[in-house]
Coordinates of C-alpha atoms in Angstrom, one line a residue:
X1 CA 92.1 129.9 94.5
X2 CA 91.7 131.8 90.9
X3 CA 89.2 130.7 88.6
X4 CA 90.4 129.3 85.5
X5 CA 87.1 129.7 83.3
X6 CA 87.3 127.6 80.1
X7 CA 85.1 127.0 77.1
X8 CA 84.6 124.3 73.8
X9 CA 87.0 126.4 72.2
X10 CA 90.1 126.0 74.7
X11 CA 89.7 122.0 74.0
X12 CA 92.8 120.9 72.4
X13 CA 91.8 118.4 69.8
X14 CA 95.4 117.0 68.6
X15 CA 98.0 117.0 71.2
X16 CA 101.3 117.9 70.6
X17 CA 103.4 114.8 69.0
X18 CA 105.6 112.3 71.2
X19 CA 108.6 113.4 69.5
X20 CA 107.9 117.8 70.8
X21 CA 106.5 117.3 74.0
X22 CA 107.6 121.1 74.8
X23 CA 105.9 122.4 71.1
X24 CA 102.5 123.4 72.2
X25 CA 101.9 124.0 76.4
X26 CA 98.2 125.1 76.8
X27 CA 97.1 128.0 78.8
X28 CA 96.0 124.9 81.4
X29 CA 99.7 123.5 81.2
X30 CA 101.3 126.4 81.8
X31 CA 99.3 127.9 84.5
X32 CA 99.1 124.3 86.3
X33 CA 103.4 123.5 85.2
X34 CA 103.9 127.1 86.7
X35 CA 101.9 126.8 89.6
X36 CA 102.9 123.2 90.5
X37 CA 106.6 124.4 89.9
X38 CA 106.5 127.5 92.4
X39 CA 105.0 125.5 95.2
X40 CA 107.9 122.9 94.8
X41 CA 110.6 125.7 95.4
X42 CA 108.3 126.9 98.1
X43 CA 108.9 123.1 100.1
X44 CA 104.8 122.4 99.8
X45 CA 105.4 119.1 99.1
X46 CA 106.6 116.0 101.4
X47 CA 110.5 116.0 99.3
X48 CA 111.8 117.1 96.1
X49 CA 111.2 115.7 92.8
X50 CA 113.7 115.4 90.6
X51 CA 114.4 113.4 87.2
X52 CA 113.4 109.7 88.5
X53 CA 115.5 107.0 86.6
X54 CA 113.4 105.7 84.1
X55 CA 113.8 102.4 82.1
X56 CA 111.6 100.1 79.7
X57 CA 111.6 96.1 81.3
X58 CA 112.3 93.6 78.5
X59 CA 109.4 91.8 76.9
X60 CA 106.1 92.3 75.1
X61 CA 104.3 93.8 77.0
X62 CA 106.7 96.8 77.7
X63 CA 106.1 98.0 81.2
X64 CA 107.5 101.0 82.0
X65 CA 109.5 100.9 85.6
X66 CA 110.9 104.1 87.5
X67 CA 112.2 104.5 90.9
X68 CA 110.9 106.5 92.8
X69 CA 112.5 105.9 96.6
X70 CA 111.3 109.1 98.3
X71 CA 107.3 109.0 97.3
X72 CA 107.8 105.3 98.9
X73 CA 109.6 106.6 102.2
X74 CA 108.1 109.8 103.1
X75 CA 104.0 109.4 101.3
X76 CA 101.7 110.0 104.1
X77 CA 100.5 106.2 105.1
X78 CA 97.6 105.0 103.0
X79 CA 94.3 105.3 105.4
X80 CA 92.9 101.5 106.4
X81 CA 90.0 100.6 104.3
X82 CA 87.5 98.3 105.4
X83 CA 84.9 97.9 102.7
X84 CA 84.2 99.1 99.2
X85 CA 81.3 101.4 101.3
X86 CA 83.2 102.6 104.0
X87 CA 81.6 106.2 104.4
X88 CA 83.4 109.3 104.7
X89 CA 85.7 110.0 108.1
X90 CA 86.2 113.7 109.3
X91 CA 88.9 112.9 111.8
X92 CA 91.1 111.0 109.4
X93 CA 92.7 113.3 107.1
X94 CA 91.2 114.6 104.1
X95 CA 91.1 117.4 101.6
X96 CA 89.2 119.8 103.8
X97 CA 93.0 120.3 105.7
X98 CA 94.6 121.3 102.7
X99 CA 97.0 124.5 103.3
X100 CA 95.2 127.3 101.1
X101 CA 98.8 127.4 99.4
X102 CA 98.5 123.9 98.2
X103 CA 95.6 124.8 95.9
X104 CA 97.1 125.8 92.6
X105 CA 92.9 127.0 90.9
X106 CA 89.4 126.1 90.1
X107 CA 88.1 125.0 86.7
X108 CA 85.0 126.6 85.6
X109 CA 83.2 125.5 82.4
X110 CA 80.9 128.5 80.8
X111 CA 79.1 127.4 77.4
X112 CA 78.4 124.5 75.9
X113 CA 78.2 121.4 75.3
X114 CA 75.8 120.2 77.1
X115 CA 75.7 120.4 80.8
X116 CA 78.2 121.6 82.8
X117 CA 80.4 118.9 85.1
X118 CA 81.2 119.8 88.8
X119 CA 84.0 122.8 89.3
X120 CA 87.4 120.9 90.1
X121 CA 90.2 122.4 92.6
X122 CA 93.2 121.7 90.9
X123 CA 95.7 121.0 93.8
X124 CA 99.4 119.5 93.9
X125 CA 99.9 116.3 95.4
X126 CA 101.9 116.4 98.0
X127 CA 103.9 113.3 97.3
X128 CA 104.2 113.3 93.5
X129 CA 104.8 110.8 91.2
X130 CA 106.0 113.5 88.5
X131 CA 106.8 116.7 88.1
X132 CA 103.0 118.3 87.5
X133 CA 101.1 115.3 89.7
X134 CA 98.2 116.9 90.8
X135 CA 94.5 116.5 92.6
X136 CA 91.3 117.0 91.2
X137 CA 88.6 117.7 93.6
X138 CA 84.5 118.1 93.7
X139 CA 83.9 120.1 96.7
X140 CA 85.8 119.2 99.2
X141 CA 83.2 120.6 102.0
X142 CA 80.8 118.0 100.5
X143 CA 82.8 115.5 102.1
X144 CA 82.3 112.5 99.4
X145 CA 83.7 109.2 99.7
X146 CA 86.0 107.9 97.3
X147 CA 83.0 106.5 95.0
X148 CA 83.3 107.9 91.0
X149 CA 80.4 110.2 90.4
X150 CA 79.4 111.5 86.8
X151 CA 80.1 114.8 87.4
X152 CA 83.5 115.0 88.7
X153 CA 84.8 112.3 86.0
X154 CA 83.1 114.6 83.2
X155 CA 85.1 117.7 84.8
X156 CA 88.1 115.1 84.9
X157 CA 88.1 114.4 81.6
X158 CA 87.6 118.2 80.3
X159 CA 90.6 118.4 82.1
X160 CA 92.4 115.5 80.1
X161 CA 91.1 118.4 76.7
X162 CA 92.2 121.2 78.1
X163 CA 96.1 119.8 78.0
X164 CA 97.7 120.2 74.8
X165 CA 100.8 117.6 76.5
X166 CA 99.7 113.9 74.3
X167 CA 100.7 112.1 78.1
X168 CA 97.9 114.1 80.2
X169 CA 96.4 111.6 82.0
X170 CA 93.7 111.6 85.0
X171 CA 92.8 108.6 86.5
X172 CA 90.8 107.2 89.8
X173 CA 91.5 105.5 92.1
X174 CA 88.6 103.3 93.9
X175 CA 88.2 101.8 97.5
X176 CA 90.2 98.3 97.5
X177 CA 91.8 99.3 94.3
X178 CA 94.4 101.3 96.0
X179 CA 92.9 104.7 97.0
X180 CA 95.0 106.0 100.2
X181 CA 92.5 108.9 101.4
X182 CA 88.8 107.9 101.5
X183 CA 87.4 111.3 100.3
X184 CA 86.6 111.9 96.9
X185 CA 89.5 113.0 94.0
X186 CA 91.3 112.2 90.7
X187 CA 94.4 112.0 89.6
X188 CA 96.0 114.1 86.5
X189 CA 99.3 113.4 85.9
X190 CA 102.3 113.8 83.2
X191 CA 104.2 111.0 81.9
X192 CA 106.4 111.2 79.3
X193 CA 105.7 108.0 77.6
X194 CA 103.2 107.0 75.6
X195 CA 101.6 103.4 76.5
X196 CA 100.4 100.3 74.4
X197 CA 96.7 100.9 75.6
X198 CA 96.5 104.1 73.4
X199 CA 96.1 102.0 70.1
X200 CA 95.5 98.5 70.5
X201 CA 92.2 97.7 69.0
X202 CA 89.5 96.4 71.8
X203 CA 87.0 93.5 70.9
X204 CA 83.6 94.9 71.0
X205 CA 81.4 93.7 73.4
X206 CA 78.5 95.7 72.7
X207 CA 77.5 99.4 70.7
X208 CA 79.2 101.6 73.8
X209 CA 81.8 99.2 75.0
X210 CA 85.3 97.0 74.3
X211 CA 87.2 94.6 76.2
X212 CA 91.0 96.2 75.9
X213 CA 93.8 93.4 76.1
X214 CA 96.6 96.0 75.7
X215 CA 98.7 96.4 78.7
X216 CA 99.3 94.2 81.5
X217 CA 95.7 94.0 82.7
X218 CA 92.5 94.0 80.2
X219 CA 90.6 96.8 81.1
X220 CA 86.8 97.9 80.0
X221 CA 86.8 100.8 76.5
X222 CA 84.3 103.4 76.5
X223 CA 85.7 106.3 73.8
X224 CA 84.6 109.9 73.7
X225 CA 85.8 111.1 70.1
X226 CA 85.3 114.4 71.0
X227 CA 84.3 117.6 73.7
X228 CA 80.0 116.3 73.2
X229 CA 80.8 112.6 73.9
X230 CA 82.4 113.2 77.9
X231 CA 79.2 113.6 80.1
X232 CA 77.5 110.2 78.5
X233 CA 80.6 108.3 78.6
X234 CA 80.9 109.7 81.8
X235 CA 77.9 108.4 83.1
X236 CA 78.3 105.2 81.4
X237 CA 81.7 104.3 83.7
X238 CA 79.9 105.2 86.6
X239 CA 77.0 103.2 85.8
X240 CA 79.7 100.8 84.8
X241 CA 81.7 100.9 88.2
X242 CA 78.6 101.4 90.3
X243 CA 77.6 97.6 89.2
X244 CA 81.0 96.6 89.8
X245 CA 80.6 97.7 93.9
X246 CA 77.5 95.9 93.8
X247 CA 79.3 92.5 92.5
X248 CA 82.0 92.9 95.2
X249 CA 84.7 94.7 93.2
X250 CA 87.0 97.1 93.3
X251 CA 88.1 99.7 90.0
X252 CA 90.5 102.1 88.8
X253 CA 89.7 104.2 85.9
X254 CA 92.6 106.1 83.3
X255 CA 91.7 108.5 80.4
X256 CA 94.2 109.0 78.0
X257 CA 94.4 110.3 74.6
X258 CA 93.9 107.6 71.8
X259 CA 92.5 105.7 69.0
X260 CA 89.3 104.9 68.4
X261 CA 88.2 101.6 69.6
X262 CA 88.7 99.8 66.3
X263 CA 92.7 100.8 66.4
X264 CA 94.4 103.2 64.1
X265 CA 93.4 103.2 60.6
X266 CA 90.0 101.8 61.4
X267 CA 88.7 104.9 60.5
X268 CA 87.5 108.5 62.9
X269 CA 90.2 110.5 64.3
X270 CA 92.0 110.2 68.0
X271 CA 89.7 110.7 71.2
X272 CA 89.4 110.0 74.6
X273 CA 89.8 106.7 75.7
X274 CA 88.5 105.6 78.9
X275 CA 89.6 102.5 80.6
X276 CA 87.8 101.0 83.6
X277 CA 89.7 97.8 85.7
X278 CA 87.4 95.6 87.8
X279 CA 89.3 93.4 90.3
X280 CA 89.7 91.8 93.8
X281 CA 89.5 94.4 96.3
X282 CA 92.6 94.9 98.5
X283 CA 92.0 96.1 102.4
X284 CA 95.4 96.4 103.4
X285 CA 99.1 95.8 102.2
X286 CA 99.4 92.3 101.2
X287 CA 102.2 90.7 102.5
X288 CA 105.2 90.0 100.2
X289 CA 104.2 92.3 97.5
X290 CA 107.0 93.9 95.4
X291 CA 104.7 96.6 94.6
X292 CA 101.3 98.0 95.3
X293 CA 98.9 97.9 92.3
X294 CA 96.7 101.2 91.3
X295 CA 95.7 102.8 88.5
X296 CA 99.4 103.2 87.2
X297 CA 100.6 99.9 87.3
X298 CA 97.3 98.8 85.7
X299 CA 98.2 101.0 82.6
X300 CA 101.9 99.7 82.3
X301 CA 103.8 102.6 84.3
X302 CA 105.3 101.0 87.8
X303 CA 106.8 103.4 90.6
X304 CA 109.1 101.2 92.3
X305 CA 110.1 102.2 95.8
X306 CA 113.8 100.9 96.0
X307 CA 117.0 100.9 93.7
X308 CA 117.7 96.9 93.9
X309 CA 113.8 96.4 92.6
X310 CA 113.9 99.2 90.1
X311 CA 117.1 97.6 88.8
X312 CA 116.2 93.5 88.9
X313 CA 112.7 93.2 88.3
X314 CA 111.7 91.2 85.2
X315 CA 108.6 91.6 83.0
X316 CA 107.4 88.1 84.0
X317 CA 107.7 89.3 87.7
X318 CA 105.8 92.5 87.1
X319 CA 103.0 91.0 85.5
X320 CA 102.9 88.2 88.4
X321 CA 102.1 91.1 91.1
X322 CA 99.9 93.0 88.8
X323 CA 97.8 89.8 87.7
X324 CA 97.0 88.1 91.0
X325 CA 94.3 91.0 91.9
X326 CA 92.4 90.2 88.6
X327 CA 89.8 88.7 87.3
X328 CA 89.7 85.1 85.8
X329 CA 89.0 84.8 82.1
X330 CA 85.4 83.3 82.3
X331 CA 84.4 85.9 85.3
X332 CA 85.7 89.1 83.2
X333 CA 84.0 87.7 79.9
X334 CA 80.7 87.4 81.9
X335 CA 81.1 90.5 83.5
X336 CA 81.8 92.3 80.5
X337 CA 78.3 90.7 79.0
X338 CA 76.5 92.0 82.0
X339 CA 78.1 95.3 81.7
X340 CA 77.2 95.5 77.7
X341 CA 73.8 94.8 78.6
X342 CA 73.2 97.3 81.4
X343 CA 74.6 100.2 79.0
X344 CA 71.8 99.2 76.0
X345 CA 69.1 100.1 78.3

């Protein structure tokens, strides 16, 4: 695939505003909307993606549902997992098989700051849960497992700069927490609304990290304010997740545009916020479950795979499913205390 070769100065500091999504496309939206829309009338992906039905549940909390029957019906199946270390498997599928079509280009960072993080392919996924859901892959001859590294979440969240859209988001999906292919990618996707978790203030739990309570499932802070702050926040979630593997857990990560930690008007303008999710690792569909519970649900945005669901599902029900894979109180707050600790030394 083309190269698409970036520097500091294609970072788009302030997104465009909720209210003129369309104002401001960067030269990375448009060559990834473009791309993403030729292969769709080219039938690259599994079905077609149209408008989804879209509707906010009553309540607090403010969960966003959308039905989405088709990503439900005709996804590929989601590859058994058995452990949080299951190594890499060359003859299940994985992104070495990828049709050459498939791959929409490469990001390549030349310049500062600091080091450079891996080249990403950009490539669609096939079985989109909006219109411009793509991939983002390290190497795919490398032949990782799905295990976060610091290199391709640094080139993941250049990626999150290079959109001037204020709802591009990548995320990451771990093993147990939801990943269907083990071999190692992120998510960057487009949603149209913006979410609780981009403003509520976190309570600090040490210099580099916040406990967010925003959302339906408290989530880990780190916040880059700017282009210089990605690789060491990067390597801070991995460190991060890495000890959250050791304990027996599973995590999903989501950047998204937002405040600092402190909230708006706590002074320092908008950033990167980070969010990392420890929970029960998952090995399988659990019976009985309305929904299954990634990195989207996490963040408040639920893809519901059939009309009577999308249309009679209640806050309190949501939050029911999401809830049972987390963390008790007293186990997060400890968690978080080791966490703090590891990231002061």
């Amino acid at each position: 695939p083309e190269a698409f070769v970036y520097g500091e100065e294609d970072f788009v500091m302030q997104a465009a505003g909720w209210g003129d999504l369309d104002s401001a496309p960067s030269r990375f939206d448009r060559l990834l909307l473009e791309g993403w829309s030729d292969r769709m009338e080219r039938g690259l992906f599994r079905y077609r993606l149209g408008p989804l039905p879209t509707r906010v549940l009553p309540g607090p909390v403010r969960l966003v549902a959308q039905l989405n029957e088709q990503r439900s019906a005709e996804r590929r199946p989601p590859q058994p997992v058995r452990s949080l270390r299951d190594p890499f498997d060359p003859s299940a599928f994985n992104f070495t098989r990828l049709r050459p079509a498939e791959l929409l280009f490469r990001l390549c960072r030349t310049g500062g700051p600091g080091p450079p993080p891996d080249p990403l392919l950009v490539a669609i996924n096939a079985s989109p849960l909006e219109r411009g859901h793509v991939l983002l892959l390290p190497e795919p001859a490398r032949r990782l497992p799905q295990v976060l590294t610091a290199p391709a979440l640094h080139g993941a969240l250049e990626a999150a700069l290079l959109s001037g859209h204020p709802g591009f988001r990548v995320g990451f999906n771990g093993l147990g927490g939801g990943a269907s292919v083990n071999h190692l990618h992120l998510h960057g996707l487009y949603l149209d609304s913006p979410l609780p978790l981009e403003e509520a203030p976190a309570e600090p739990l040490g210099p580099r990290l916040g406990l967010l309570r925003a959302g339906p499932a408290p989530a880990f802070l780190f916040f880059a304010p700017g282009p210089a702050a990605l690789e060491p926040v990067s390597r801070a979630v991995c460190r991060a997740a890495e000890h959250l593997g050791g304990a027996g857990l599973a995590c999903n990560v989501l950047a998204t545009r937002g405040d600092p930690p402190a909230g708006p008007g706590a002074g320092g303008g908008r950033g990167l916020r980070v969010l990392l999710w420890a929970r029960r690792p998952l090995f399988g569909p659990k019976a009985g479950e309305p929904f299954a519970v990634a990195l989207c649900e996490l963040a408040g945005l639920l893809p519901l795979p059939t009309e009577p669901l999308y249309r009679d599902i209640t806050e309190v029900q949501a939050l029911s499913a999401i809830r049972q894979h987390l963390l008790p109180e007293p186990e997060l707050l400890h968690l978080g205390g080791e966490l703090a600790r590891l990231l002061e030394n």
